[in-house]
Amino acid sequence: MAETLTTDSGTHAADRDVFFPQPDGSRVPYAVFSSQEVYDREQERIYRGPHWSFVALACEIPNLNDFKSTFVGDTPVVVTRTADGFACWVNRCAHRGAIVCREKHGNAASHTCVYHQWNYSCEGDLQGVPFRRGQKQGDIMLVGMAKAFDPAQHGLRKLRVAEYKGLLFATFSDDTPDIEDYLGPQMLPWVDRLFHKPIVYLGCTRQYSKSNWKLYFENVKDPYHASLLHLFHTTFNIFRVGMSARSIPDATHGLHSLITVTKPSVETNTASAYTDQKIRSMQDGFALEDPYVLGQIPEYEENCTNQIQPIFPQLVIQQIHNTLVARQLLPKGPSNFELVFHFFGYEDDTPELRELRLLQANLVGPAGYISMEDTEATELVQRGTARDGDKTSFMGMGLDAPDQTNSNITENLIRRFWAGYQRTMGY
């Protein structure tokens, strides 16, 4: 009789439409990128589980009663600035389930559902129900809401909210640890590096990708691709093999990570690794008419050219030269996601530095000189894996050196992510 494999959650592997053949994350079944069952399970175990989802920068809603509509997973939520701090509630009327707030941003002391005019405070508490007590019509009293109706029991569903140095996170779960513990000691110093003083919001770009959200999370944990896919990165010496590198996972679950790249302090020919191997992404013949776009004004103790830091599951913190971004990753079904690039600077930016940050916004986003290839790459994987869900990828780069953290030709961060994902999902 064949042995039945049982997962950590106690369910049988045969009952699932995905199976990870290796616990180390080196082989990933393609079904995780297109299965509706997997996607639905993620909504419950990740986005409604014990994880903090990034919802906004506090500077997006600087004034009392400012609000922003966004999502936790695919659940619509609204985050507001209140007299006591911040609130976040599910954007779904407690009456009949209609979307209450239909604007992306704004300022309002209360929010009213357009369908039947139920009214809620900015904290999400129900304040008013039209004709709740009925209406007298001639000699007839038209009966209103049921006598047992208690407005306090019919507010909008509220989420816990945490702020860490201007980053706002929300969670459905009472079991989610404090935000500092959630970020962990490996990630905190690097979050602090970019959020060490007050920031200002500079605007955003949005793009949609016809691919699974986890393919993008793989992408931002993959230094191996960065100098191979992106001609701009390599040709103009922003990210090359041979630079000083970090690739560090968080020690708790491996779901967060950090990649940094810094140019060598001593002049080094980092182009030779590409020219010697005739790698396509190194193009000596290319030059910029105006190289100012690639300037870098030193502003941190270590002058990294890149800091890419995914905070599971909805945030990627980014510094490339002087452009600063909080990328928000929002799943839209098994085969689609939205990516929002929130650009920011510091309150005390000099005019020169602010101008450079805005100019370098052209490096990332949907048409960014560097990042426009990323979602094209994730869509290539999505299309290539739509069938044969039981087949797997293989990620062996650096597999024999799992503790090496100074390499940018490694897939260790992706493997750590998938190992953590398996535990989170009970696979």
Tab-separated table of C-alpha atoms in Angstrom:
chain	number	residue	atom	x	y	z
A	1	MET	CA	0.000	0.000	0.000
A	2	ALA	CA	1.387	3.395	-0.976
A	3	GLU	CA	2.364	5.738	1.845
A	4	THR	CA	0.175	8.842	2.222
A	5	LEU	CA	2.099	12.078	2.742
A	6	THR	CA	0.738	14.337	5.484
A	7	THR	CA	1.498	18.052	5.726
A	8	ASP	CA	2.211	20.124	8.841
A	9	SER	CA	-1.453	21.154	8.936
A	10	GLY	CA	-2.514	17.526	9.205
A	11	THR	CA	-4.136	17.317	5.785
A	12	HIS	CA	-3.074	14.842	3.164
A	13	ALA	CA	-0.876	16.125	0.361
A	14	ALA	CA	-2.924	14.077	-2.097
A	15	ASP	CA	-5.946	16.223	-1.184
A	16	ARG	CA	-4.241	19.309	-2.582
A	17	ASP	CA	-3.617	20.291	-6.168
A	18	VAL	CA	-0.060	21.347	-5.349
A	19	PHE	CA	2.843	19.450	-3.862
A	20	PHE	CA	6.324	20.771	-3.078
A	21	PRO	CA	8.790	17.907	-3.638
A	22	GLN	CA	11.548	19.602	-1.585
A	23	PRO	CA	11.152	21.391	1.772
A	24	ASP	CA	14.078	23.720	0.958
A	25	GLY	CA	12.135	25.751	-1.618
A	26	SER	CA	14.347	24.762	-4.548
A	27	ARG	CA	11.473	23.225	-6.516
A	28	VAL	CA	8.184	25.064	-6.842
A	29	PRO	CA	5.123	23.492	-8.475
A	30	TYR	CA	3.805	25.650	-11.285
A	31	ALA	CA	0.235	25.229	-10.016
A	32	VAL	CA	0.878	27.814	-7.276
A	33	PHE	CA	0.896	30.487	-9.978
A	34	SER	CA	-2.501	29.699	-11.507
A	35	SER	CA	-4.603	27.649	-9.052
A	36	GLN	CA	-7.783	29.304	-7.754
A	37	GLU	CA	-7.695	26.958	-4.736
A	38	VAL	CA	-4.202	28.141	-3.830
A	39	TYR	CA	-5.205	31.771	-4.297
A	40	ASP	CA	-8.260	31.399	-2.041
A	41	ARG	CA	-6.144	29.677	0.595
A	42	GLU	CA	-3.638	32.557	0.477
A	43	GLN	CA	-6.396	35.057	1.177
A	44	GLU	CA	-7.267	33.218	4.413
A	45	ARG	CA	-3.852	32.070	5.642
A	46	ILE	CA	-1.722	35.022	4.549
A	47	TYR	CA	-3.811	38.173	4.133
A	48	ARG	CA	-6.231	37.295	6.945
A	49	GLY	CA	-3.610	35.369	8.889
A	50	PRO	CA	-0.940	36.606	11.332
A	51	HIS	CA	0.823	38.977	8.930
A	52	TRP	CA	1.040	42.762	8.652
A	53	SER	CA	0.043	44.059	5.217
A	54	PHE	CA	1.360	47.458	4.117
A	55	VAL	CA	-1.571	49.785	3.360
A	56	ALA	CA	-0.165	53.342	3.134
A	57	LEU	CA	2.530	55.829	3.962
A	58	ALA	CA	1.333	58.009	6.822
A	59	CYS	CA	2.272	61.071	4.761
A	60	GLU	CA	-0.353	60.076	2.173
A	61	ILE	CA	-3.014	61.024	4.719
A	62	PRO	CA	-1.401	63.893	6.647
A	63	ASN	CA	-4.531	65.634	7.983
A	64	LEU	CA	-7.303	64.641	10.372
A	65	ASN	CA	-10.010	62.662	8.490
A	66	ASP	CA	-7.818	62.113	5.426
A	67	PHE	CA	-8.471	58.680	3.955
A	68	LYS	CA	-7.113	56.280	1.356
A	69	SER	CA	-8.905	53.331	-0.284
A	70	THR	CA	-6.718	50.294	-0.823
A	71	PHE	CA	-6.665	46.524	-0.258
A	72	VAL	CA	-5.427	43.848	2.124
A	73	GLY	CA	-5.038	40.946	-0.264
A	74	ASP	CA	-8.122	41.356	-2.419
A	75	THR	CA	-10.309	42.678	0.420
A	76	PRO	CA	-11.128	46.383	-0.092
A	77	VAL	CA	-10.216	48.488	2.946
A	78	VAL	CA	-10.018	52.154	3.854
A	79	VAL	CA	-7.292	53.589	6.072
A	80	THR	CA	-8.040	56.920	7.767
A	81	ARG	CA	-6.268	59.371	10.041
A	82	THR	CA	-8.385	59.837	13.160
A	83	ALA	CA	-8.143	61.962	16.276
A	84	ASP	CA	-6.571	58.986	18.055
A	85	GLY	CA	-4.177	57.911	15.302
A	86	PHE	CA	-5.154	55.684	12.412
A	87	ALA	CA	-8.063	53.348	11.644
A	88	CYS	CA	-8.581	50.744	8.954
A	89	TRP	CA	-11.883	49.087	8.084
A	90	VAL	CA	-13.284	46.796	5.438
A	91	ASN	CA	-14.847	48.897	2.715
A	92	ARG	CA	-18.130	46.993	2.657
A	93	CYS	CA	-21.409	48.289	4.047
A	94	ALA	CA	-22.732	46.290	7.003
A	95	HIS	CA	-26.206	46.510	5.471
A	96	ARG	CA	-26.079	44.920	2.009
A	97	GLY	CA	-22.383	44.672	1.286
A	98	ALA	CA	-21.902	47.585	-1.113
A	99	ILE	CA	-18.605	49.461	-1.352
A	100	VAL	CA	-18.938	52.462	0.985
A	101	CYS	CA	-16.009	54.655	-0.024
A	102	ARG	CA	-15.617	54.991	-3.805
A	103	GLU	CA	-12.744	57.492	-3.940
A	104	LYS	CA	-9.051	56.585	-3.821
A	105	HIS	CA	-8.145	59.537	-1.570
A	106	GLY	CA	-9.956	62.369	0.182
A	107	ASN	CA	-10.948	63.959	3.449
A	108	ALA	CA	-14.217	63.144	5.207
A	109	ALA	CA	-15.327	63.026	8.844
A	110	SER	CA	-17.858	60.338	7.901
A	111	HIS	CA	-18.559	57.957	5.021
A	112	THR	CA	-21.987	57.187	3.583
A	113	CYS	CA	-22.992	54.178	1.500
A	114	VAL	CA	-24.670	55.460	-1.650
A	115	TYR	CA	-27.083	52.498	-1.803
A	116	HIS	CA	-29.243	53.148	1.323
A	117	GLN	CA	-27.351	56.050	2.939
A	118	TRP	CA	-26.043	54.169	5.964
A	119	ASN	CA	-23.479	56.480	7.531
A	120	TYR	CA	-20.226	55.582	9.322
A	121	SER	CA	-17.657	57.570	11.285
A	122	CYS	CA	-14.066	57.715	10.059
A	123	GLU	CA	-13.330	55.015	12.666
A	124	GLY	CA	-15.900	52.736	10.983
A	125	ASP	CA	-18.674	52.989	13.587
A	126	LEU	CA	-22.270	53.103	12.363
A	127	GLN	CA	-23.738	56.549	12.998
A	128	GLY	CA	-26.978	56.707	11.079
A	129	VAL	CA	-29.605	54.558	9.338
A	130	PRO	CA	-32.324	56.364	7.329
A	131	PHE	CA	-35.858	55.617	8.579
A	132	ARG	CA	-34.491	53.489	11.383
A	133	ARG	CA	-37.423	54.508	13.628
A	134	GLY	CA	-39.993	54.321	10.841
A	135	GLN	CA	-42.055	57.126	9.366
A	136	LYS	CA	-45.497	58.443	10.137
A	137	GLN	CA	-47.602	58.697	7.002
A	138	GLY	CA	-50.996	60.192	7.712
A	139	ASP	CA	-52.646	57.946	10.258
A	140	ILE	CA	-50.304	55.125	9.520
A	141	MET	CA	-46.960	54.483	11.192
A	142	LEU	CA	-44.555	52.821	8.775
A	143	VAL	CA	-42.357	50.486	10.783
A	144	GLY	CA	-38.616	51.003	10.597
A	145	MET	CA	-35.689	48.810	11.575
A	146	ALA	CA	-36.228	45.819	13.856
A	147	LYS	CA	-36.485	46.764	17.565
A	148	ALA	CA	-33.550	44.492	18.390
A	149	PHE	CA	-31.259	46.375	16.010
A	150	ASP	CA	-28.156	47.651	17.811
A	151	PRO	CA	-26.023	50.099	15.751
A	152	ALA	CA	-22.972	49.206	17.831
A	153	GLN	CA	-23.159	45.689	16.404
A	154	HIS	CA	-23.305	46.842	12.797
A	155	GLY	CA	-20.198	48.909	12.292
A	156	LEU	CA	-17.653	48.187	9.590
A	157	ARG	CA	-15.224	45.366	10.255
A	158	LYS	CA	-12.096	46.872	11.788
A	159	LEU	CA	-8.499	45.795	11.352
A	160	ARG	CA	-5.592	46.327	13.735
A	161	VAL	CA	-3.278	49.121	12.540
A	162	ALA	CA	0.401	49.641	13.279
A	163	GLU	CA	2.669	52.519	12.287
A	164	TYR	CA	6.406	52.072	12.035
A	165	LYS	CA	8.322	55.252	11.155
A	166	GLY	CA	5.718	56.453	8.687
A	167	LEU	CA	4.796	53.045	7.248
A	168	LEU	CA	1.214	51.943	7.966
A	169	PHE	CA	0.340	48.259	8.234
A	170	ALA	CA	-2.979	46.485	8.910
A	171	THR	CA	-3.923	42.961	9.945
A	172	PHE	CA	-7.124	41.004	10.454
A	173	SER	CA	-5.530	38.735	13.047
A	174	ASP	CA	-5.250	39.196	16.795
A	175	ASP	CA	-2.308	36.788	16.694
A	176	THR	CA	-0.041	38.991	14.574
A	177	PRO	CA	2.990	39.992	16.682
A	178	ASP	CA	3.996	43.605	17.301
A	179	ILE	CA	5.274	45.264	14.144
A	180	GLU	CA	8.877	45.470	15.402
A	181	ASP	CA	8.883	41.736	16.129
A	182	TYR	CA	7.228	41.040	12.791
A	183	LEU	CA	9.905	42.946	10.873
A	184	GLY	CA	12.648	41.286	12.923
A	185	PRO	CA	16.221	42.260	13.813
A	186	GLN	CA	17.649	41.542	10.355
A	187	MET	CA	15.211	43.872	8.574
A	188	LEU	CA	14.766	46.707	11.076
A	189	PRO	CA	18.160	48.440	10.588
A	190	TRP	CA	17.522	48.674	6.855
A	191	VAL	CA	13.969	49.946	7.256
A	192	ASP	CA	15.408	52.505	9.677
A	193	ARG	CA	18.071	53.455	7.128
A	194	LEU	CA	15.459	54.844	4.706
A	195	PHE	CA	12.869	55.951	7.296
A	196	HIS	CA	15.188	57.629	9.807
A	197	LYS	CA	13.555	61.071	9.470
A	198	PRO	CA	10.185	62.558	8.383
A	199	ILE	CA	9.201	61.822	4.805
A	200	VAL	CA	6.911	63.543	2.277
A	201	TYR	CA	4.773	61.934	-0.402
A	202	LEU	CA	5.801	62.739	-3.984
A	203	GLY	CA	3.166	60.762	-5.927
A	204	CYS	CA	2.651	57.323	-7.400
A	205	THR	CA	2.492	55.272	-10.571
A	206	ARG	CA	0.363	52.160	-11.081
A	207	GLN	CA	0.673	49.173	-13.325
A	208	TYR	CA	-1.096	45.855	-13.800
A	209	SER	CA	0.553	42.573	-14.635
A	210	LYS	CA	-1.072	39.482	-16.065
A	211	SER	CA	0.867	37.240	-13.738
A	212	ASN	CA	0.726	35.840	-10.214
A	213	TRP	CA	1.775	38.112	-7.334
A	214	LYS	CA	4.338	35.600	-6.044
A	215	LEU	CA	6.275	35.821	-9.296
A	216	TYR	CA	6.942	39.447	-8.476
A	217	PHE	CA	7.933	38.527	-4.922
A	218	GLU	CA	10.411	36.057	-6.442
A	219	ASN	CA	11.703	38.818	-8.717
A	220	VAL	CA	12.569	41.220	-5.899
A	221	LYS	CA	14.406	38.426	-4.050
A	222	ASP	CA	16.444	37.519	-7.099
A	223	PRO	CA	19.753	39.375	-7.460
A	224	TYR	CA	20.804	36.755	-10.039
A	225	HIS	CA	18.447	38.238	-12.636
A	226	ALA	CA	19.128	41.888	-11.843
A	227	SER	CA	22.310	42.317	-13.851
A	228	LEU	CA	21.246	39.930	-16.616
A	229	LEU	CA	17.703	41.028	-17.486
A	230	HIS	CA	18.245	44.764	-17.049
A	231	LEU	CA	20.562	46.228	-19.677
A	232	PHE	CA	20.324	49.651	-18.020
A	233	HIS	CA	21.446	48.253	-14.674
A	234	THR	CA	24.526	46.602	-16.073
A	235	THR	CA	25.575	48.927	-18.862
A	236	PHE	CA	25.448	52.035	-16.687
A	237	ASN	CA	27.100	50.408	-13.667
A	238	ILE	CA	24.173	50.507	-11.226
A	239	PHE	CA	24.098	46.795	-10.417
A	240	ARG	CA	26.806	44.387	-11.505
A	241	VAL	CA	28.289	41.144	-10.316
A	242	GLY	CA	31.544	42.115	-8.639
A	243	MET	CA	30.051	44.916	-6.570
A	244	SER	CA	29.828	44.586	-2.798
A	245	ALA	CA	26.560	42.715	-2.144
A	246	ARG	CA	24.208	41.620	0.630
A	247	SER	CA	21.436	39.056	0.248
A	248	ILE	CA	19.934	38.535	3.705
A	249	PRO	CA	16.683	36.779	4.705
A	250	ASP	CA	14.891	37.405	7.970
A	251	ALA	CA	15.709	34.720	10.517
A	252	THR	CA	12.127	34.104	11.688
A	253	HIS	CA	10.401	32.737	8.611
A	254	GLY	CA	12.445	33.794	5.582
A	255	LEU	CA	9.542	35.712	4.039
A	256	HIS	CA	11.205	39.145	4.272
A	257	SER	CA	14.608	39.818	2.753
A	258	LEU	CA	17.191	42.415	1.819
A	259	ILE	CA	19.387	42.961	-1.222
A	260	THR	CA	21.973	45.756	-1.322
A	261	VAL	CA	24.660	46.591	-3.837
A	262	THR	CA	27.507	49.068	-3.310
A	263	LYS	CA	30.237	50.030	-5.743
A	264	PRO	CA	33.751	48.884	-4.728
A	265	SER	CA	35.732	51.515	-2.824
A	266	VAL	CA	38.724	50.722	-5.050
A	267	GLU	CA	38.297	51.108	-8.812
A	268	THR	CA	37.456	47.639	-10.167
A	269	ASN	CA	36.621	46.518	-13.677
A	270	THR	CA	33.179	45.043	-12.918
A	271	ALA	CA	32.359	45.010	-16.637
A	272	SER	CA	34.838	42.256	-17.409
A	273	ALA	CA	32.607	39.507	-15.969
A	274	TYR	CA	30.080	40.384	-18.663
A	275	THR	CA	32.322	41.188	-21.604
A	276	ASP	CA	34.424	38.036	-21.052
A	277	GLN	CA	31.277	35.869	-21.136
A	278	LYS	CA	29.674	37.962	-23.926
A	279	ILE	CA	26.568	38.559	-21.790
A	280	ARG	CA	23.948	40.469	-23.749
A	281	SER	CA	23.000	42.925	-20.992
A	282	MET	CA	26.450	44.580	-21.052
A	283	GLN	CA	26.482	47.008	-24.001
A	284	ASP	CA	29.618	49.134	-24.316
A	285	GLY	CA	28.170	51.058	-27.228
A	286	PHE	CA	25.321	52.625	-25.285
A	287	ALA	CA	25.613	56.073	-23.709
A	288	LEU	CA	23.259	58.698	-22.276
A	289	GLU	CA	22.901	62.088	-23.930
A	290	ASP	CA	22.454	63.521	-20.406
A	291	PRO	CA	24.027	61.373	-17.662
A	292	TYR	CA	22.554	63.578	-14.906
A	293	VAL	CA	19.684	61.085	-14.478
A	294	LEU	CA	22.214	58.631	-13.026
A	295	GLY	CA	23.782	61.027	-10.580
A	296	GLN	CA	23.873	60.097	-6.909
A	297	ILE	CA	24.050	62.571	-4.057
A	298	PRO	CA	25.464	60.775	-0.971
A	299	GLU	CA	22.947	60.811	1.878
A	300	TYR	CA	23.533	57.618	3.919
A	301	GLU	CA	26.478	56.204	5.805
A	302	GLU	CA	26.856	53.510	3.124
A	303	ASN	CA	26.329	54.814	-0.393
A	304	CYS	CA	24.452	51.788	-1.805
A	305	THR	CA	23.342	52.048	-5.405
A	306	ASN	CA	20.476	49.633	-4.642
A	307	GLN	CA	18.473	48.613	-1.575
A	308	ILE	CA	15.605	46.257	-2.403
A	309	GLN	CA	13.735	45.007	0.674
A	310	PRO	CA	10.519	42.969	0.369
A	311	ILE	CA	8.403	42.950	3.550
A	312	PHE	CA	5.909	40.109	3.194
A	313	PRO	CA	3.305	40.191	1.786
A	314	GLN	CA	2.485	43.646	0.355
A	315	LEU	CA	5.544	45.888	0.555
A	316	VAL	CA	8.874	46.316	-1.228
A	317	ILE	CA	11.066	49.135	0.096
A	318	GLN	CA	13.374	50.487	-2.571
A	319	GLN	CA	16.306	52.883	-2.899
A	320	ILE	CA	18.018	53.102	-6.293
A	321	HIS	CA	20.535	55.944	-6.299
A	322	ASN	CA	18.374	58.798	-4.872
A	323	THR	CA	14.916	57.559	-5.789
A	324	LEU	CA	12.954	56.236	-2.809
A	325	VAL	CA	9.854	54.071	-3.196
A	326	ALA	CA	7.427	51.969	-1.176
A	327	ARG	CA	6.099	49.487	-3.708
A	328	GLN	CA	2.661	48.077	-2.839
A	329	LEU	CA	1.875	44.651	-4.273
A	330	LEU	CA	-1.840	43.790	-4.561
A	331	PRO	CA	-3.096	40.409	-5.820
A	332	LYS	CA	-6.035	40.504	-8.243
A	333	GLY	CA	-6.784	36.808	-8.688
A	334	PRO	CA	-4.455	33.888	-9.449
A	335	SER	CA	-3.125	35.413	-12.659
A	336	ASN	CA	-3.099	39.175	-12.067
A	337	PHE	CA	-1.652	41.714	-9.678
A	338	GLU	CA	-1.446	45.485	-9.332
A	339	LEU	CA	1.809	47.216	-8.465
A	340	VAL	CA	1.763	50.739	-7.023
A	341	PHE	CA	5.019	52.699	-6.761
A	342	HIS	CA	4.684	55.260	-3.929
A	343	PHE	CA	7.532	57.786	-4.354
A	344	PHE	CA	8.730	59.730	-1.331
A	345	GLY	CA	11.447	62.086	-0.193
A	346	TYR	CA	12.448	63.748	3.073
A	347	GLU	CA	10.971	66.925	4.501
A	348	ASP	CA	14.422	68.521	4.579
A	349	ASP	CA	15.420	67.655	0.997
A	350	THR	CA	17.415	70.368	-0.722
A	351	PRO	CA	15.920	71.586	-4.039
A	352	GLU	CA	18.752	69.803	-5.888
A	353	LEU	CA	18.068	66.502	-4.128
A	354	ARG	CA	14.300	66.748	-4.623
A	355	GLU	CA	14.793	67.411	-8.340
A	356	LEU	CA	17.065	64.374	-8.646
A	357	ARG	CA	14.568	62.129	-6.801
A	358	LEU	CA	11.814	63.161	-9.201
A	359	LEU	CA	14.051	62.728	-12.250
A	360	GLN	CA	15.094	59.268	-11.086
A	361	ALA	CA	11.458	58.257	-10.771
A	362	ASN	CA	12.017	57.430	-14.447
A	363	LEU	CA	14.197	54.473	-13.388
A	364	VAL	CA	11.269	52.463	-11.971
A	365	GLY	CA	7.542	52.074	-12.460
A	366	PRO	CA	5.627	50.768	-15.491
A	367	ALA	CA	7.962	52.435	-18.015
A	368	GLY	CA	11.054	52.637	-15.816
A	369	TYR	CA	14.429	52.361	-17.503
A	370	ILE	CA	15.312	49.594	-15.064
A	371	SER	CA	12.098	47.962	-13.920
A	372	MET	CA	9.938	47.803	-17.037
A	373	GLU	CA	11.349	44.384	-17.907
A	374	ASP	CA	10.350	42.807	-14.585
A	375	THR	CA	6.631	42.380	-15.179
A	376	GLU	CA	7.352	41.282	-18.757
A	377	ALA	CA	9.501	38.523	-17.252
A	378	THR	CA	6.814	37.494	-14.728
A	379	GLU	CA	4.218	37.343	-17.522
A	380	LEU	CA	6.557	35.103	-19.558
A	381	VAL	CA	6.653	32.694	-16.599
A	382	GLN	CA	2.875	32.913	-16.142
A	383	ARG	CA	2.243	32.007	-19.770
A	384	GLY	CA	4.878	29.284	-19.738
A	385	THR	CA	3.499	27.563	-16.637
A	386	ALA	CA	-0.251	27.791	-17.289
A	387	ARG	CA	-0.299	24.085	-18.103
A	388	ASP	CA	1.497	21.185	-16.396
A	389	GLY	CA	0.865	22.486	-12.889
A	390	ASP	CA	2.538	19.428	-11.391
A	391	LYS	CA	5.857	20.328	-13.033
A	392	THR	CA	8.300	22.406	-11.030
A	393	SER	CA	10.868	25.136	-11.414
A	394	PHE	CA	14.423	24.461	-10.247
A	395	MET	CA	16.390	27.082	-8.348
A	396	GLY	CA	19.867	25.790	-7.632
A	397	MET	CA	22.031	28.901	-7.898
A	398	GLY	CA	23.991	29.035	-4.652
A	399	LEU	CA	22.202	25.941	-3.322
A	400	ASP	CA	25.441	24.488	-1.949
A	401	ALA	CA	26.139	27.666	0.064
A	402	PRO	CA	22.849	28.363	1.849
A	403	ASP	CA	24.492	30.652	4.416
A	404	GLN	CA	26.371	32.823	1.938
A	405	THR	CA	24.954	36.358	2.225
A	406	ASN	CA	27.490	38.379	0.215
A	407	SER	CA	26.610	37.130	-3.249
A	408	ASN	CA	24.377	38.558	-5.953
A	409	ILE	CA	24.454	35.412	-8.077
A	410	THR	CA	22.293	33.426	-5.677
A	411	GLU	CA	18.708	32.179	-5.425
A	412	ASN	CA	18.927	31.642	-1.674
A	413	LEU	CA	16.390	34.365	-0.822
A	414	ILE	CA	13.821	32.827	-3.161
A	415	ARG	CA	14.341	29.390	-1.665
A	416	ARG	CA	13.952	30.800	1.862
A	417	PHE	CA	10.768	32.535	0.731
A	418	TRP	CA	9.252	29.354	-0.652
A	419	ALA	CA	10.230	27.355	2.430
A	420	GLY	CA	8.465	29.974	4.585
A	421	TYR	CA	5.515	30.032	2.208
A	422	GLN	CA	5.114	26.255	2.507
A	423	ARG	CA	4.941	26.509	6.297
A	424	THR	CA	2.538	29.461	6.179
A	425	MET	CA	0.238	27.700	3.740
A	426	GLY	CA	0.463	24.293	5.471
A	427	TYR	CA	1.902	22.591	2.357
